[in-house]
Coordinates of C-alpha atoms and ligand atoms in Angstrom, one line a residue:
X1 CA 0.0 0.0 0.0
X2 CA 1.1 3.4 -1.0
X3 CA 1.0 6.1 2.1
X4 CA 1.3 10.3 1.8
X5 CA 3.3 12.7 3.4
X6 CA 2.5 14.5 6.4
X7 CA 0.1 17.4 4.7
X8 CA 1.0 20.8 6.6
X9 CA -2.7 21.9 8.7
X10 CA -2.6 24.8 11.2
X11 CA -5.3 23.3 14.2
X12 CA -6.2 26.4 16.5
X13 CA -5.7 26.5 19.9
X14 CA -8.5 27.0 21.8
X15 CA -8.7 31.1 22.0
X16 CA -8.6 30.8 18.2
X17 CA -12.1 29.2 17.8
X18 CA -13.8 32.0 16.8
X19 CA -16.1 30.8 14.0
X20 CA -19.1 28.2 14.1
X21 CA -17.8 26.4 11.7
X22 CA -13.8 25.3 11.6
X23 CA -12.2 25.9 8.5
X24 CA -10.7 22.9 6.8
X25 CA -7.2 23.9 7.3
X26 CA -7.5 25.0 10.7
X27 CA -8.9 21.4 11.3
X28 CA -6.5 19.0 13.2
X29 CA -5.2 15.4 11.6
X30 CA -4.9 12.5 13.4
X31 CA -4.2 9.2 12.2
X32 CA -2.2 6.6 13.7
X33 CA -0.7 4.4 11.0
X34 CA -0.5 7.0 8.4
X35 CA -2.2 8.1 5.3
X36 CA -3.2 5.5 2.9
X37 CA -3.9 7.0 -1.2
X38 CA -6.6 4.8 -2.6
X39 CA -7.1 4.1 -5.9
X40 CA -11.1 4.7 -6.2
X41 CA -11.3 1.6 -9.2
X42 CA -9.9 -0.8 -7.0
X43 CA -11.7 0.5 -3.6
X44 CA -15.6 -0.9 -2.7
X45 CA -17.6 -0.8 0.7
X46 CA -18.3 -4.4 2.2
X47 CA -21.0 -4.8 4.2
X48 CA -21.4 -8.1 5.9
X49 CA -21.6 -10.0 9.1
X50 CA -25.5 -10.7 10.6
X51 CA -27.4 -9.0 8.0
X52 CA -29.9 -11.1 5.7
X53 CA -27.5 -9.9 2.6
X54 CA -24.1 -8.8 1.7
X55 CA -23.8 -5.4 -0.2
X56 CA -21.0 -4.0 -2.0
X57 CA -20.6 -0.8 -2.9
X58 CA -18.5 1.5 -5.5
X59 CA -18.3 5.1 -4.7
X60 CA -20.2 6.0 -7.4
X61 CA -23.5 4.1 -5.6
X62 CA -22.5 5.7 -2.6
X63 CA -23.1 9.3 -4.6
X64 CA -26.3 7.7 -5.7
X65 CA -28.3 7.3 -2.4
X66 CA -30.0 10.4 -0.6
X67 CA -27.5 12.4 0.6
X68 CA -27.8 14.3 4.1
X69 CA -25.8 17.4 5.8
X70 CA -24.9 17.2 9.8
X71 CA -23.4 19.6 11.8
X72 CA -21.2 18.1 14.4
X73 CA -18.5 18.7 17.3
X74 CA -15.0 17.1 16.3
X75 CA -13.4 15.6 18.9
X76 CA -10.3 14.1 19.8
X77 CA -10.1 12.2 23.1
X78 CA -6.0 12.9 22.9
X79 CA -3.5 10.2 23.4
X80 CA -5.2 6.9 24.6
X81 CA -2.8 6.1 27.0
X82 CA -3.4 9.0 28.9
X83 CA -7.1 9.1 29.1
X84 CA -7.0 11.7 32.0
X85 CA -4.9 14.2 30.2
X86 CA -6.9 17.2 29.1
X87 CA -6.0 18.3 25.4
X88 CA -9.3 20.3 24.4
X89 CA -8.4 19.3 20.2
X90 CA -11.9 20.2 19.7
X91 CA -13.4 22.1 16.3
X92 CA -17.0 21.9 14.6
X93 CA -17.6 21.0 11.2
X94 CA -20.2 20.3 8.8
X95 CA -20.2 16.0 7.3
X96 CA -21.9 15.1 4.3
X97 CA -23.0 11.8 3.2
X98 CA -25.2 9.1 3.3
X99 CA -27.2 7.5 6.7
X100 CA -26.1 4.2 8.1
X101 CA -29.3 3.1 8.9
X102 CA -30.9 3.8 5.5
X103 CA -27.9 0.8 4.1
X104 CA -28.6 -1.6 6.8
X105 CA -32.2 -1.3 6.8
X106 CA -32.0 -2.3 3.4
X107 CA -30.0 -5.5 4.5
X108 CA -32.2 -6.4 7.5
X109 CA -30.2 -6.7 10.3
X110 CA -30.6 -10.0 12.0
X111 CA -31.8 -10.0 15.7
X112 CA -28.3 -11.3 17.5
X113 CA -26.7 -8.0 16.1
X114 CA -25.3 -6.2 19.4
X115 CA -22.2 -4.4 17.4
X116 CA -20.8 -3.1 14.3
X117 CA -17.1 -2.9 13.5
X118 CA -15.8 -0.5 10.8
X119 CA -12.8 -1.0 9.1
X120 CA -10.1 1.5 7.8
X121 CA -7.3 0.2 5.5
X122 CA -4.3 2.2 7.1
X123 CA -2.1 -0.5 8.1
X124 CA 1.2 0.1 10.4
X125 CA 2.9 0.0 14.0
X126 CA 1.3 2.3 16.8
X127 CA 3.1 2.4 20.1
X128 CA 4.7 -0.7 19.3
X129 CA 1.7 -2.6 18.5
X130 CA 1.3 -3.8 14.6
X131 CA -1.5 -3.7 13.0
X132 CA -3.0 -4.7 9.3
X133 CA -6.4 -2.4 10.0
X134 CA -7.9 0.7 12.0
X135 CA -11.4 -1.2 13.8
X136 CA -13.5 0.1 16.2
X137 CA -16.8 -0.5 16.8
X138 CA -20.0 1.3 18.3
X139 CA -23.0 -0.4 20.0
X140 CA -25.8 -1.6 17.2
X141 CA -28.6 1.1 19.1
X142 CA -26.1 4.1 17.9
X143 CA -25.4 2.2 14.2
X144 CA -29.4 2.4 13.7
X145 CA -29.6 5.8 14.8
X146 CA -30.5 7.9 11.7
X147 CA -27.5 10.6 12.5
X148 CA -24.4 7.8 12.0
X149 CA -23.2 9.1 8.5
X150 CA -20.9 7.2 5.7
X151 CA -19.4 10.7 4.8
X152 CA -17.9 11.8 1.6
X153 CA -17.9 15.5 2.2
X154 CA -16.4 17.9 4.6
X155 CA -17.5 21.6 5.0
X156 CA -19.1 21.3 1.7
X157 CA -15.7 19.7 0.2
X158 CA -15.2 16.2 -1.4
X159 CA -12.5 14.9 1.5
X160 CA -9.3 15.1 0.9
X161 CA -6.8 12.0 1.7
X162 CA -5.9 12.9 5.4
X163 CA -9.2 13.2 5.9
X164 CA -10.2 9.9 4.8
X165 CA -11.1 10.0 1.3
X166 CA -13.2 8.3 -0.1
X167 CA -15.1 7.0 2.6
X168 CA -15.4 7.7 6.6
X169 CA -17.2 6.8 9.6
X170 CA -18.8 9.8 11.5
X171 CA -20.8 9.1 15.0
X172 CA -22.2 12.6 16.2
X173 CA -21.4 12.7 19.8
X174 CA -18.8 10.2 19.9
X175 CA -15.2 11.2 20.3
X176 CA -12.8 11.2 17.0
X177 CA -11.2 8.0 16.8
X178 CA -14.7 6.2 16.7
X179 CA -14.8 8.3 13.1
X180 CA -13.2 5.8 10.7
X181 CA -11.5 6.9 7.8
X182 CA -10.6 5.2 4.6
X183 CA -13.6 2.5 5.4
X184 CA -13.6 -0.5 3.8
X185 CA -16.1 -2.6 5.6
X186 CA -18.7 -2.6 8.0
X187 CA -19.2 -6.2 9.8
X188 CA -22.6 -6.5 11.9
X189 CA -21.7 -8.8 14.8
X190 CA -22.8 -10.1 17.8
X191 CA -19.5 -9.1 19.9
X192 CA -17.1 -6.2 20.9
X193 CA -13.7 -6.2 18.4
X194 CA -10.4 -7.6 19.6
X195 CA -8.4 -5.2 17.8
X196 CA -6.1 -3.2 19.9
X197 CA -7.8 0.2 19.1
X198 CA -10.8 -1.4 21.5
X199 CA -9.0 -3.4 23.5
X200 CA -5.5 -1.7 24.0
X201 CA -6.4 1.3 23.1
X202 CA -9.2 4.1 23.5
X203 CA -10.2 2.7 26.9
X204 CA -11.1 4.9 30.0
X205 CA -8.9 2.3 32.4
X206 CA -5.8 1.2 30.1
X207 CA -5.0 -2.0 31.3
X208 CA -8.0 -3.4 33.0
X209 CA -9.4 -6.8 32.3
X210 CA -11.9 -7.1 28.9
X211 CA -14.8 -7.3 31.3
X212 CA -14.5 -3.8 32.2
X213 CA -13.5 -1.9 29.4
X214 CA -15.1 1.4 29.3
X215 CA -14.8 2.0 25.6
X216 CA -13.8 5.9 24.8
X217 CA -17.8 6.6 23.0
X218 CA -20.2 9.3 24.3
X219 CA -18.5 12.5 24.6
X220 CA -18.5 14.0 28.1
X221 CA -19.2 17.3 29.0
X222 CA -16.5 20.3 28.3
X223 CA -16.5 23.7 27.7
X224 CA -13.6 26.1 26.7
X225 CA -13.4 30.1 27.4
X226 CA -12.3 31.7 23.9
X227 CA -12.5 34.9 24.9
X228 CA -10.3 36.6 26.8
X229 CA -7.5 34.7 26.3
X230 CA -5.1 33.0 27.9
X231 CA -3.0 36.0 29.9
X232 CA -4.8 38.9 28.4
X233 CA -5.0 42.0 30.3
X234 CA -8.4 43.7 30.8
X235 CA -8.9 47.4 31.5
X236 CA -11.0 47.9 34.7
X237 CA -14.7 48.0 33.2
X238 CA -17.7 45.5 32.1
X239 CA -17.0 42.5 30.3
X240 CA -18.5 40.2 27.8
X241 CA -17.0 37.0 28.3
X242 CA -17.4 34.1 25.6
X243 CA -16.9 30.2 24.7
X244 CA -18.2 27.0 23.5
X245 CA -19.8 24.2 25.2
X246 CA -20.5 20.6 24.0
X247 CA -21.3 17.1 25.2
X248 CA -22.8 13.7 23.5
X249 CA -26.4 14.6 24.2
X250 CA -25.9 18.3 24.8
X251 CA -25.1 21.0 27.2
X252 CA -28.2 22.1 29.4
X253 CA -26.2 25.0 31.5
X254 CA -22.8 26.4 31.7
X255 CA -21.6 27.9 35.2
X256 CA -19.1 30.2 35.3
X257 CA -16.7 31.3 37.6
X258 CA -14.6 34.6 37.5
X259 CA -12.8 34.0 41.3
X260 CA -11.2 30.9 40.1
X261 CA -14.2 28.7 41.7
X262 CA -15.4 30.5 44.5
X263 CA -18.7 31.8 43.5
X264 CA -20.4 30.8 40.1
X265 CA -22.7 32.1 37.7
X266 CA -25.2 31.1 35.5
X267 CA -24.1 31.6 31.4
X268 CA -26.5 32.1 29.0
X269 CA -26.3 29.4 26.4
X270 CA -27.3 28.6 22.8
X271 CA -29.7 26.3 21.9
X272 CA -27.9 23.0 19.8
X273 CA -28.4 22.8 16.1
X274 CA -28.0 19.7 15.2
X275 CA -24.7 17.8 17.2
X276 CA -22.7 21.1 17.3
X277 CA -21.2 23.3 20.2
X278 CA -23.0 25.7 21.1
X279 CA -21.8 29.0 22.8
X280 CA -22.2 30.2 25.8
X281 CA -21.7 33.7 27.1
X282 CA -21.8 35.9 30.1
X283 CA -20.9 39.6 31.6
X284 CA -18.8 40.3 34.5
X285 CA -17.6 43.6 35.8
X286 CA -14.3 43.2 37.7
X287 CA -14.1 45.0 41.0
X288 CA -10.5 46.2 41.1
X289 CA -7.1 45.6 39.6
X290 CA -5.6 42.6 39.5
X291 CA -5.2 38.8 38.7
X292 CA -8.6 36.9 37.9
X293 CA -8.8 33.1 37.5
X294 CA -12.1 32.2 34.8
X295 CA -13.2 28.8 34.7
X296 CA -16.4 27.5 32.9
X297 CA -18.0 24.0 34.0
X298 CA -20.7 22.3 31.4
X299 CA -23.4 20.3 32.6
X300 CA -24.9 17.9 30.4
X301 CA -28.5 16.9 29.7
X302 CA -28.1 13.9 32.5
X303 CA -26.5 16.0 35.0
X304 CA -22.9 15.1 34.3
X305 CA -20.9 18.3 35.3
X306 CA -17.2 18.6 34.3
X307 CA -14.6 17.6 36.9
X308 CA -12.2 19.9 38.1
X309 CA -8.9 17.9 37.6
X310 CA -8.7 14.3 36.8
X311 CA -10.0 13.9 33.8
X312 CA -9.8 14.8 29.7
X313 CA -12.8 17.0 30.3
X314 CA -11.4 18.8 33.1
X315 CA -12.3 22.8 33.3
X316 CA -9.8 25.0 31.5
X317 CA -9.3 28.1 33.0
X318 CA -7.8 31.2 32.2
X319 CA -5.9 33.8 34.0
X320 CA -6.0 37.2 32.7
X321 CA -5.0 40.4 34.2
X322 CA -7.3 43.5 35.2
X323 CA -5.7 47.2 35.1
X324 CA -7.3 50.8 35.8
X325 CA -8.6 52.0 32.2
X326 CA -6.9 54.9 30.7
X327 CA -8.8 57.9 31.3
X328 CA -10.5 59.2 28.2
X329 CA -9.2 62.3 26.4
X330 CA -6.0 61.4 27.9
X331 CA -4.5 58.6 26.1
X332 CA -1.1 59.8 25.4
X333 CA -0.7 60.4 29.0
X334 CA 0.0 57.7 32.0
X335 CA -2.3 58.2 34.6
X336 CA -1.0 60.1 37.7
X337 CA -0.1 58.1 40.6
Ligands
MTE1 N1 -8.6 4.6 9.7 C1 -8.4 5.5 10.7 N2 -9.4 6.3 11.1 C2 -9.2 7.2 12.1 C3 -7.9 7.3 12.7 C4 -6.9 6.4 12.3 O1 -5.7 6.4 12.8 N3 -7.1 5.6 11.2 N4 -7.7 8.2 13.7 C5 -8.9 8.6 14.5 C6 -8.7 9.7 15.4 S1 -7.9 9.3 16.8 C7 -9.3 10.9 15.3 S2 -9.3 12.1 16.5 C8 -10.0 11.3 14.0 C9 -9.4 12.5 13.5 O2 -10.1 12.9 12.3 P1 -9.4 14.1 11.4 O3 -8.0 13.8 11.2 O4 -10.2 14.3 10.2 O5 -9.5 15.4 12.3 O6 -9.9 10.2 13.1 C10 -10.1 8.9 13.6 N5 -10.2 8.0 12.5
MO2 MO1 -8.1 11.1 18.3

């Protein structure tokens, strides 16, 4: 198999989110065994496993069935060895492509389906472990929900190589790896997959026996300040204070705190179109000069509320600096002591 060279991307850190929508090229890249080129003539989607019949199909089918448009929080859970380290790789996009469900409904799933496991071709070694595929797998319940797209299109845009071309996975609410790129085939089974990107990899408790695994799915809550950023200094007077807010099912309320957890506040927060983020913003005058530690915490539509420390979802905060405001009329001049 033929593989690419790294393609240069700028990702944004996190006071750089400023539009709805991420730009493609401010989008980060992840892929752990490289990037495969596929030759469209010789590439078809498989879909087998506990399904009344097999399917096979060439891209140009795929272009062929009803196509749909999602917006959608991107998500990467960071390094899966470290599943408590906070990395906040987080952007929103728009996926085009065809629905899941609509394909295997067509196939009649059989009744012992509990899983499905998608397959990318990328090949290679990942932190010493060798691999001849990317598999993961989600539960059959998310696989039947209409929103699981088989997306060709990114922002509008056929996708490019890194970004899976021609084919990818993309679970709203799920973290990124679950989003397979360069699928191949989809295999409806009655069990979890074995591969190490399930088993070894991309669980909450690396190591623990395969009765426990907590697979890295549903998103959890987080939220990110964007504005001010990180170290800014403020003049002494009112604030508008910004960021965004996502989780799995949704954020319901976004506290905010501008005394580094002391007292909190109530944001006022977007409603969600579709699966993206949704902002959240809130005023705040500060009382005097000085140092000011801002801190957001997301609580999702179950109640889950982001941890302080501990965990990938762990509150962000920011620590800008306050100072008197120049007096107007008199900006040339310091003000007198
Ligand atoms: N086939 C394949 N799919 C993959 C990966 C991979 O290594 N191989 N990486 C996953 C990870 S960890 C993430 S975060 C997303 C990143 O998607 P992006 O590069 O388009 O941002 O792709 C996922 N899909
Ligand atoms: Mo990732």
């Amino acid at each position: 198999m033929s593989y690419l060279g790294m393609i240069a991307k700028f990702p944004l850190g996190v006071h750089d989110l400023k539009s709805f929508i991420t730009p493609e090229n401010h989008l980060f890249v992840l892929s752990h065994l490289g990037i495969p080129a596929i030759d469209l003539t010789q590439w078809k989607l498989k879909i087998s496993g506990l399904v009344e019949q097999s399917l096979e199909l060439s891209y140009e089918n795929l272009l062929n069935l009803e196509y749909r448009e999602l917006t959608v929080f991107h998500q990467c859970s960071g390094n899966p060895l470290e599943p408590k380290v906070p990395t906040r790789t987080i952007s929103n996009v728009i996926w085009g492509g065809v629905s899941l469900r609509a394909i295997l409904n067509q196939l009649q799933v059989k009744p012992e389906a509990r899983y499905i496991w998608f397959t990318g071709i990328d090949r290679g070694a990942y932190e010493g472990v060798s691999s001849d595929s990317y598999i993961k797998d989600i539960p059959i319940a998310k696989a039947l929900d209409n929103d699981v797209l088989l997306a060709y299109k990114l922002n509008g845009e056929f996708l490019s190589a890194e970004r899976g071309f021609p084919l990818r996975l993309v679970v709203p609410g799920y973290y990124g790896t679950n989003f397979v790129k360069w699928l191949s085939h989809i295999y409806v089974t009655d069990r979890r997959s074995p591969g190490p990107f399930t088993t070894t990899f991309y669980n909450e408790q690396p190591g623990g026996d395969n009765a426990t695994l907590k697979p890295v799915w549903e998103v959890a809550p987080e939220s990110v300040i964007v504005h001010p950023s990180q170290n800014e200094v403020l003049y002494l007077q009112p604030q508008t204070s910004w960021g965004w807010a996502w989780a799995s099912d949704g954020i319901q309320s976004v506290d905010v705190s501008t005394d580094g957890g002391i007292t909190w506040q109530a944001a006022e927060v977007e409603t969600r179109l579709e699966y993206a983020w949704q902002r959240f913003t809130f005023q705040w005058t500060p009382p005097r000069p000085g140092k000011y530690s801002l801190m957001s915490r997301a609580i999702d539509h179950d109640g889950e509320i982001q941890p302080i420390q501990q965990a990938r979802n762990a509150i962000y905060i920011v620590t800008v600096t306050v100072q008197e405001a120049p007096i107007k009329g008199f900006d040339s001049f310091s003000v007198a002591e």
